[in-house]
PDB file of C-alpha atoms in Angstrom:
ATOM      1  CA  MET A   1      26.083  17.160 -76.967  1.00  0.00           C
ATOM      2  CA  ILE A   2      29.837  17.019 -77.579  1.00  0.00           C
ATOM      3  CA  VAL A   3      32.099  17.930 -74.666  1.00  0.00           C
ATOM      4  CA  SER A   4      35.639  19.277 -74.976  1.00  0.00           C
ATOM      5  CA  GLN A   5      38.463  17.148 -73.556  1.00  0.00           C
ATOM      6  CA  ASP A   6      38.838  19.396 -70.516  1.00  0.00           C
ATOM      7  CA  GLY A   7      35.061  19.373 -69.953  1.00  0.00           C
ATOM      8  CA  THR A   8      34.657  23.145 -70.086  1.00  0.00           C
ATOM      9  CA  ARG A   9      32.942  23.539 -73.467  1.00  0.00           C
ATOM     10  CA  ARG A  10      29.898  21.868 -74.958  1.00  0.00           C
ATOM     11  CA  ILE A  11      28.626  22.051 -78.531  1.00  0.00           C
ATOM     12  CA  THR A  12      25.949  20.267 -80.507  1.00  0.00           C
ATOM     13  CA  ALA A  13      26.687  17.950 -83.404  1.00  0.00           C
ATOM     14  CA  GLU A  14      25.315  20.620 -85.733  1.00  0.00           C
ATOM     15  CA  GLU A  15      27.727  23.193 -84.298  1.00  0.00           C
ATOM     16  CA  LEU A  16      30.602  20.743 -84.717  1.00  0.00           C
ATOM     17  CA  ASP A  17      29.583  20.187 -88.347  1.00  0.00           C
ATOM     18  CA  GLU A  18      29.396  23.926 -88.965  1.00  0.00           C
ATOM     19  CA  ARG A  19      32.800  24.549 -87.392  1.00  0.00           C
ATOM     20  CA  PHE A  20      34.294  21.719 -89.442  1.00  0.00           C
ATOM     21  CA  ASP A  21      32.753  23.109 -92.639  1.00  0.00           C
ATOM     22  CA  ASN A  22      34.203  26.545 -91.803  1.00  0.00           C
ATOM     23  CA  GLY A  23      37.669  25.062 -91.288  1.00  0.00           C
ATOM     24  CA  GLU A  24      37.790  25.936 -87.594  1.00  0.00           C
ATOM     25  CA  GLU A  25      40.085  24.121 -85.137  1.00  0.00           C
ATOM     26  CA  LEU A  26      38.358  21.179 -83.430  1.00  0.00           C
ATOM     27  CA  ASP A  27      41.250  19.483 -81.602  1.00  0.00           C
ATOM     28  CA  GLU A  28      39.810  20.380 -78.197  1.00  0.00           C
ATOM     29  CA  PHE A  29      36.899  17.999 -78.874  1.00  0.00           C
ATOM     30  CA  PHE A  30      38.997  14.991 -79.936  1.00  0.00           C
ATOM     31  CA  ASP A  31      41.549  12.964 -77.967  1.00  0.00           C
ATOM     32  CA  THR A  32      44.237  12.414 -80.591  1.00  0.00           C
ATOM     33  CA  GLU A  33      46.791  11.133 -78.051  1.00  0.00           C
ATOM     34  CA  HIS A  34      44.655   8.178 -76.905  1.00  0.00           C
ATOM     35  CA  PRO A  35      42.488   7.173 -79.841  1.00  0.00           C
ATOM     36  CA  ARG A  36      39.999   4.352 -79.351  1.00  0.00           C
ATOM     37  CA  ARG A  37      38.855   1.960 -81.995  1.00  0.00           C
ATOM     38  CA  ILE A  38      35.099   1.639 -81.958  1.00  0.00           C
ATOM     39  CA  GLU A  39      33.778  -1.582 -83.432  1.00  0.00           C
ATOM     40  CA  PRO A  40      30.583  -1.201 -85.440  1.00  0.00           C
ATOM     41  CA  ASP A  41      27.425  -2.668 -84.009  1.00  0.00           C
ATOM     42  CA  SER A  42      26.902  -6.032 -85.701  1.00  0.00           C
ATOM     43  CA  ASP A  43      23.235  -5.143 -86.242  1.00  0.00           C
ATOM     44  CA  ALA A  44      24.294  -2.018 -88.141  1.00  0.00           C
ATOM     45  CA  ILE A  45      26.359  -3.919 -90.715  1.00  0.00           C
ATOM     46  CA  PHE A  46      24.454  -4.314 -93.947  1.00  0.00           C
ATOM     47  CA  THR A  47      24.770  -7.175 -96.383  1.00  0.00           C
ATOM     48  CA  VAL A  48      25.026  -6.326-100.049  1.00  0.00           C
ATOM     49  CA  THR A  49      22.518  -8.364-101.993  1.00  0.00           C
ATOM     50  CA  LEU A  50      22.842  -8.967-105.685  1.00  0.00           C
ATOM     51  CA  THR A  51      19.590  -8.587-107.546  1.00  0.00           C
ATOM     52  CA  LYS A  52      18.450  -9.472-111.019  1.00  0.00           C
ATOM     53  CA  LYS A  53      15.586  -7.811-112.830  1.00  0.00           C
ATOM     54  CA  ILE A  54      13.008 -10.119-114.338  1.00  0.00           C
ATOM     55  CA  ASN A  55       9.970  -9.476-116.498  1.00  0.00           C
ATOM     56  CA  LEU A  56       6.712 -11.096-115.523  1.00  0.00           C
ATOM     57  CA  ASP A  57       3.616 -10.891-117.677  1.00  0.00           C
ATOM     58  CA  LEU A  58       0.407 -11.034-115.638  1.00  0.00           C
ATOM     59  CA  PRO A  59      -3.244 -10.600-116.566  1.00  0.00           C
ATOM     60  CA  LEU A  60      -4.515  -7.069-115.955  1.00  0.00           C
ATOM     61  CA  ASP A  61      -7.108  -8.164-113.386  1.00  0.00           C
ATOM     62  CA  MET A  62      -4.391  -9.941-111.395  1.00  0.00           C
ATOM     63  CA  VAL A  63      -2.215  -6.808-111.403  1.00  0.00           C
ATOM     64  CA  GLU A  64      -5.199  -4.752-110.239  1.00  0.00           C
ATOM     65  CA  GLN A  65      -5.826  -7.185-107.367  1.00  0.00           C
ATOM     66  CA  ILE A  66      -2.147  -7.093-106.392  1.00  0.00           C
ATOM     67  CA  ASP A  67      -2.177  -3.289-106.466  1.00  0.00           C
ATOM     68  CA  ALA A  68      -5.326  -3.190-104.317  1.00  0.00           C
ATOM     69  CA  GLN A  69      -3.714  -5.499-101.766  1.00  0.00           C
ATOM     70  CA  ALA A  70      -0.501  -3.439-101.800  1.00  0.00           C
ATOM     71  CA  ARG A  71      -2.482  -0.230-101.180  1.00  0.00           C
ATOM     72  CA  ARG A  72      -4.451  -1.901 -98.394  1.00  0.00           C
ATOM     73  CA  ILE A  73      -1.291  -2.800 -96.469  1.00  0.00           C
ATOM     74  CA  GLY A  74       0.662   0.294 -97.510  1.00  0.00           C
ATOM     75  CA  GLN A  75       3.441  -1.424 -99.433  1.00  0.00           C
ATOM     76  CA  PRO A  76       4.727  -0.914-102.968  1.00  0.00           C
ATOM     77  CA  ARG A  77       3.737  -3.622-105.438  1.00  0.00           C
ATOM     78  CA  GLN A  78       7.299  -4.875-105.845  1.00  0.00           C
ATOM     79  CA  SER A  79       7.810  -5.235-102.087  1.00  0.00           C
ATOM     80  CA  LEU A  80       4.552  -7.129-101.738  1.00  0.00           C
ATOM     81  CA  LEU A  81       5.397  -9.505-104.582  1.00  0.00           C
ATOM     82  CA  ARG A  82       8.913 -10.023-103.230  1.00  0.00           C
ATOM     83  CA  THR A  83       7.474 -10.885 -99.813  1.00  0.00           C
ATOM     84  CA  TRP A  84       4.923 -13.289-101.273  1.00  0.00           C
ATOM     85  CA  ILE A  85       7.546 -15.045-103.373  1.00  0.00           C
ATOM     86  CA  TRP A  86       9.897 -15.279-100.398  1.00  0.00           C
ATOM     87  CA  GLU A  87       7.119 -16.754 -98.204  1.00  0.00           C
ATOM     88  CA  ARG A  88       6.267 -19.331-100.868  1.00  0.00           C
ATOM     89  CA  LEU A  89       9.910 -20.321-101.322  1.00  0.00           C
ATOM     90  CA  ARG A  90      10.199 -20.836 -97.554  1.00  0.00           C
ATOM     91  CA  ARG A  91       7.065 -23.033 -97.521  1.00  0.00           C
ATOM     92  CA  GLU A  92       8.424 -25.101-100.403  1.00  0.00           C
ATOM     93  CA  GLN A  93      11.757 -25.543 -98.611  1.00  0.00           C
ATOM     94  CA  GLU A  94       9.990 -26.620 -95.412  1.00  0.00           C
ATOM     95  CA  LEU A  95       7.915 -29.114 -97.390  1.00  0.00           C
ATOM     96  CA  ASP A  96      11.054 -30.481 -99.053  1.00  0.00           C
ATOM     97  CA  LEU A  97      12.642 -30.945 -95.629  1.00  0.00           C
ATOM     98  CA  ARG A  98       9.564 -32.768 -94.279  1.00  0.00           C
ATOM     99  CA  LEU A  99       9.556 -35.034 -97.331  1.00  0.00           C
ATOM    100  CA  GLY A 100      13.280 -35.677 -97.024  1.00  0.00           C
ATOM    101  CA  VAL A 101      14.044 -34.082-100.374  1.00  0.00           C
ATOM    102  CA  SER A 102      17.512 -32.589-100.479  1.00  0.00           C
ATOM    103  CA  PRO A 103      17.159 -28.871-101.168  1.00  0.00           C
ATOM    104  CA  MET A 104      18.992 -27.605-104.211  1.00  0.00           C
ATOM    105  CA  THR A 105      21.749 -25.048-103.873  1.00  0.00           C
ATOM    106  CA  CYS A 106      21.615 -21.844-105.868  1.00  0.00           C
ATOM    107  CA  ARG A 107      24.261 -23.186-108.241  1.00  0.00           C
ATOM    108  CA  GLN A 108      22.328 -26.403-108.790  1.00  0.00           C
ATOM    109  CA  SER A 109      19.154 -24.502-109.527  1.00  0.00           C
ATOM    110  CA  ALA A 110      20.946 -22.284-112.044  1.00  0.00           C
ATOM    111  CA  ALA A 111      22.160 -25.369-113.888  1.00  0.00           C
ATOM    112  CA  ALA A 112      18.798 -27.148-113.654  1.00  0.00           C
ATOM    113  CA  PRO A 113      16.330 -26.974-116.531  1.00  0.00           C
ATOM    114  CA  GLU A 114      13.455 -24.486-116.331  1.00  0.00           C
ATOM    115  CA  SER A 115      11.022 -27.315-115.583  1.00  0.00           C
ATOM    116  CA  ALA A 116      12.761 -28.331-112.343  1.00  0.00           C
ATOM    117  CA  THR A 117      10.270 -28.478-109.472  1.00  0.00           C
ATOM    118  CA  ALA A 118      12.558 -28.349-106.426  1.00  0.00           C
ATOM    119  CA  SER A 119      13.053 -24.958-104.844  1.00  0.00           C
ATOM    120  CA  ALA A 120      16.476 -23.453-104.373  1.00  0.00           C
ATOM    121  CA  PRO A 121      17.218 -22.322-100.824  1.00  0.00           C
ATOM    122  CA  VAL A 122      17.076 -18.574-100.555  1.00  0.00           C
ATOM    123  CA  THR A 123      18.065 -16.334 -97.665  1.00  0.00           C
ATOM    124  CA  PRO A 124      15.958 -13.285 -96.773  1.00  0.00           C
ATOM    125  CA  ALA A 125      18.754 -11.053 -98.051  1.00  0.00           C
ATOM    126  CA  GLN A 126      18.713 -12.853-101.409  1.00  0.00           C
ATOM    127  CA  ALA A 127      14.954 -12.476-101.696  1.00  0.00           C
ATOM    128  CA  MET A 128      15.036  -8.694-101.273  1.00  0.00           C
TER     129      MET A 128
END
């Protein structure tokens, strides 16, 4: 419910939207003399993640098993695979830390040959 500045009138958000769309005057519902800056909730700020499409050839029976698992837990195939890959990368990073192996940065991994075995650190946002 939205209350007018003098407290005498109340309208719903839908009514406010309709009045705005119709070009009606709405000043009575906004304090333009004493505006307040409202900071966004830090949890509501989204991070933009760059993605790159890759092609992955898998045997048909493996794809069928992945699809069955995805259906069982109610997730799309891509989300399931992304989660599995992310979990494996995290395990590899934890193993590297236990072994004292310095984790590679994303830039180092991009410059490394395809046969490199160390895992590049990845944030959850990067994995999605």
